[in-house]
Amino acid sequence: MVVGVKMKKLVVLTGAGISAESGLKTFRDMGGLWEQYDVTEVASPEAWRKNPELVMRFYNERRKVLFEATPNAGHMALAALQEHFEVTVITQNVDDLHEQAGSKSVVHLHGELRKAQSTVDSRLVYTLKNWELKMGDLCEKGSQLRPYIVWFGEPVPNMSMAAELAKQADIFAVIGTSLNVYPAAGLLDCISRDVRVYLIDPNMLPVSARKNFTFIKEYASVGVSLMAKELIDALNGF
Ligand code: OAD
């Protein structure tokens, strides 16, 4: 790192794919979670009203896997880029593997699996000590706790902050997301036209052609390091 020189802003949008190699299932790949579960039955306010036990069980299962997971080479390579860039990670993931890898600035768009939220006062959020959240676990106001997840049909509180960050990006990267879910996928429309955009995914995605666009068709564990090398070489004038 060069002291006194303002670092470029690297803003990264991540999705389930970056955590796949840590053993967390993605949603829309073959064998993904939405093949096993009906999204409306487990990830919506209606589902919570209709069958809170099922919703609780779904997120408890996810949390149990997370408690045993560790960051992979993709999360680590991204965190290491903080040596050279001002990195902000905007993630759709509800895991905390970016934080565990050492990323300092992480914005969660869809909530956090390790936390629970009051059903009467959304400002009351608690960090869970273990993977299991149960019916009967109450907030300090005596109401049932729910998973701290932004469900389909709910507003995304961190979206305007994320859009502002995307606007300020000098470089933007998209890693491991199918870009199927809005408003998160709309962040690509916020970035300036001349900004270099990297897309890291083992599968081709329908991203409209733009100038300064690099597609790295790799798993995150390999692709993030390739991107990092290219970015650092460019900084050093190679
Ligand atoms: P998806 O499951 O829709 O997409 C995962 C993406 O990761 C796909 O494009 C895969 O090709 C890619 N992928 C798979 N393995 C990878 C690897 N090892 N390295 C890099 N990429 C890999 O997941 P998201 O786009 O994150 O929301 O889904 C967005 C939202 O939809 C989630 O946050 C969740 C879901 O419904 C809620 O539950 C609210």
PDB file of C-alpha atoms and ligand atoms in Angstrom, residues 14-18 20-21 26-29 34 39 43 59 92-93 110 149-152 175-181 200-203 205 218-221, ligand 1:
ATOM      1  CA  THR A  14     -21.680 -10.904  -4.429  1.00  0.00           C
ATOM      2  CA  GLY A  15     -24.220 -13.704  -4.414  1.00  0.00           C
ATOM      3  CA  ALA A  16     -24.552 -17.293  -3.303  1.00  0.00           C
ATOM      4  CA  GLY A  17     -21.910 -18.501  -5.799  1.00  0.00           C
ATOM      5  CA  ILE A  18     -19.039 -17.002  -3.806  1.00  0.00           C
ATOM      6  CA  ALA A  20     -20.669 -22.329  -2.810  1.00  0.00           C
ATOM      7  CA  GLU A  21     -17.123 -23.611  -2.334  1.00  0.00           C
ATOM      8  CA  THR A  26     -26.803 -21.660  -4.101  1.00  0.00           C
ATOM      9  CA  PHE A  27     -30.454 -21.030  -4.989  1.00  0.00           C
ATOM     10  CA  ARG A  28     -30.908 -21.494  -8.726  1.00  0.00           C
ATOM     11  CA  ASP A  29     -28.147 -23.902  -9.786  1.00  0.00           C
ATOM     12  CA  TRP A  34     -35.165 -23.332  -4.816  1.00  0.00           C
ATOM     13  CA  VAL A  39     -39.560 -20.023  -2.225  1.00  0.00           C
ATOM     14  CA  ALA A  43     -39.042 -16.946   2.309  1.00  0.00           C
ATOM     15  CA  TYR A  59     -33.356 -21.015   8.256  1.00  0.00           C
ATOM     16  CA  GLN A  92     -27.025 -10.669  -1.213  1.00  0.00           C
ATOM     17  CA  ASN A  93     -25.690 -13.432   1.011  1.00  0.00           C
ATOM     18  CA  HIS A 110     -30.916  -9.595   2.329  1.00  0.00           C
ATOM     19  CA  ILE A 149     -33.833 -12.000   6.675  1.00  0.00           C
ATOM     20  CA  VAL A 150     -35.307  -9.736   4.020  1.00  0.00           C
ATOM     21  CA  TRP A 151     -38.052 -11.913   2.557  1.00  0.00           C
ATOM     22  CA  PHE A 152     -39.593 -11.650  -0.890  1.00  0.00           C
ATOM     23  CA  ILE A 175     -19.259 -12.421  -8.268  1.00  0.00           C
ATOM     24  CA  GLY A 176     -21.428 -15.530  -8.046  1.00  0.00           C
ATOM     25  CA  THR A 177     -24.890 -14.125  -8.582  1.00  0.00           C
ATOM     26  CA  SER A 178     -27.401 -15.052 -11.268  1.00  0.00           C
ATOM     27  CA  LEU A 179     -28.646 -11.411 -11.208  1.00  0.00           C
ATOM     28  CA  ASN A 180     -32.194 -12.724 -11.041  1.00  0.00           C
ATOM     29  CA  VAL A 181     -33.345 -10.814  -7.992  1.00  0.00           C
ATOM     30  CA  ILE A 200     -16.878 -13.808 -12.183  1.00  0.00           C
ATOM     31  CA  ASP A 201     -19.114 -16.844 -12.619  1.00  0.00           C
ATOM     32  CA  PRO A 202     -18.623 -20.352 -14.020  1.00  0.00           C
ATOM     33  CA  ASN A 203     -21.730 -19.803 -16.145  1.00  0.00           C
ATOM     34  CA  LEU A 205     -24.921 -14.541 -17.672  1.00  0.00           C
ATOM     35  CA  GLU A 218     -14.323 -19.394 -13.341  1.00  0.00           C
ATOM     36  CA  TYR A 219     -15.332 -20.480  -9.891  1.00  0.00           C
ATOM     37  CA  ALA A 220     -14.825 -17.727  -7.321  1.00  0.00           C
ATOM     38  CA  SER A 221     -11.898 -19.551  -5.671  1.00  0.00           C
TER      39      SER A 221
HETATM   40  P1  OAD B   1     -28.312 -17.855  -7.429  1.00  0.00           P
HETATM   41  O1  OAD B   1     -28.406 -19.249  -6.934  1.00  0.00           O
HETATM   42  O2  OAD B   1     -29.466 -17.293  -8.160  1.00  0.00           O
HETATM   43  O3  OAD B   1     -27.049 -17.710  -8.381  1.00  0.00           O
HETATM   44  C1  OAD B   1     -25.815 -18.244  -8.026  1.00  0.00           C
HETATM   45  C2  OAD B   1     -24.791 -17.903  -9.101  1.00  0.00           C
HETATM   46  O4  OAD B   1     -23.538 -18.379  -8.652  1.00  0.00           O
HETATM   47  C3  OAD B   1     -25.056 -18.553 -10.460  1.00  0.00           C
HETATM   48  O5  OAD B   1     -24.881 -17.580 -11.488  1.00  0.00           O
HETATM   49  C4  OAD B   1     -23.982 -19.634 -10.550  1.00  0.00           C
HETATM   50  O6  OAD B   1     -23.549 -19.866 -11.881  1.00  0.00           O
HETATM   51  C5  OAD B   1     -22.868 -19.035  -9.708  1.00  0.00           C
HETATM   52  N1  OAD B   1     -21.927 -19.978  -9.095  1.00  0.00           N
HETATM   53  C6  OAD B   1     -22.124 -21.252  -8.728  1.00  0.00           C
HETATM   54  N2  OAD B   1     -21.001 -21.759  -8.148  1.00  0.00           N
HETATM   55  C7  OAD B   1     -20.084 -20.763  -8.167  1.00  0.00           C
HETATM   56  C8  OAD B   1     -18.747 -20.643  -7.694  1.00  0.00           C
HETATM   57  N3  OAD B   1     -18.109 -21.632  -7.101  1.00  0.00           N
HETATM   58  N4  OAD B   1     -18.121 -19.454  -7.883  1.00  0.00           N
HETATM   59  C9  OAD B   1     -18.756 -18.411  -8.487  1.00  0.00           C
HETATM   60  N5  OAD B   1     -20.007 -18.466  -8.925  1.00  0.00           N
HETATM   61  C10 OAD B   1     -20.664 -19.626  -8.778  1.00  0.00           C
HETATM   62  O7  OAD B   1     -27.925 -16.952  -6.155  1.00  0.00           O
HETATM   63  P2  OAD B   1     -28.049 -15.371  -5.985  1.00  0.00           P
HETATM   64  O8  OAD B   1     -27.860 -14.668  -7.268  1.00  0.00           O
HETATM   65  O9  OAD B   1     -27.178 -15.011  -4.848  1.00  0.00           O
HETATM   66  O10 OAD B   1     -32.645 -14.099  -1.709  1.00  0.00           O
HETATM   67  O11 OAD B   1     -29.551 -15.233  -5.541  1.00  0.00           O
HETATM   68  C11 OAD B   1     -30.039 -13.963  -5.199  1.00  0.00           C
HETATM   69  C12 OAD B   1     -31.087 -14.065  -4.134  1.00  0.00           C
HETATM   70  O12 OAD B   1     -32.082 -15.013  -4.535  1.00  0.00           O
HETATM   71  C13 OAD B   1     -30.585 -14.615  -2.801  1.00  0.00           C
HETATM   72  O13 OAD B   1     -30.011 -13.610  -1.999  1.00  0.00           O
HETATM   73  C14 OAD B   1     -31.818 -15.183  -2.187  1.00  0.00           C
HETATM   74  C15 OAD B   1     -32.390 -15.869  -3.404  1.00  0.00           C
HETATM   75  O14 OAD B   1     -33.743 -16.072  -3.411  1.00  0.00           O
HETATM   76  C16 OAD B   1     -33.506 -14.301  -0.689  1.00  0.00           C
HETATM   77  O15 OAD B   1     -33.675 -15.386  -0.178  1.00  0.00           O
HETATM   78  C17 OAD B   1     -34.226 -13.080  -0.254  1.00  0.00           C
END
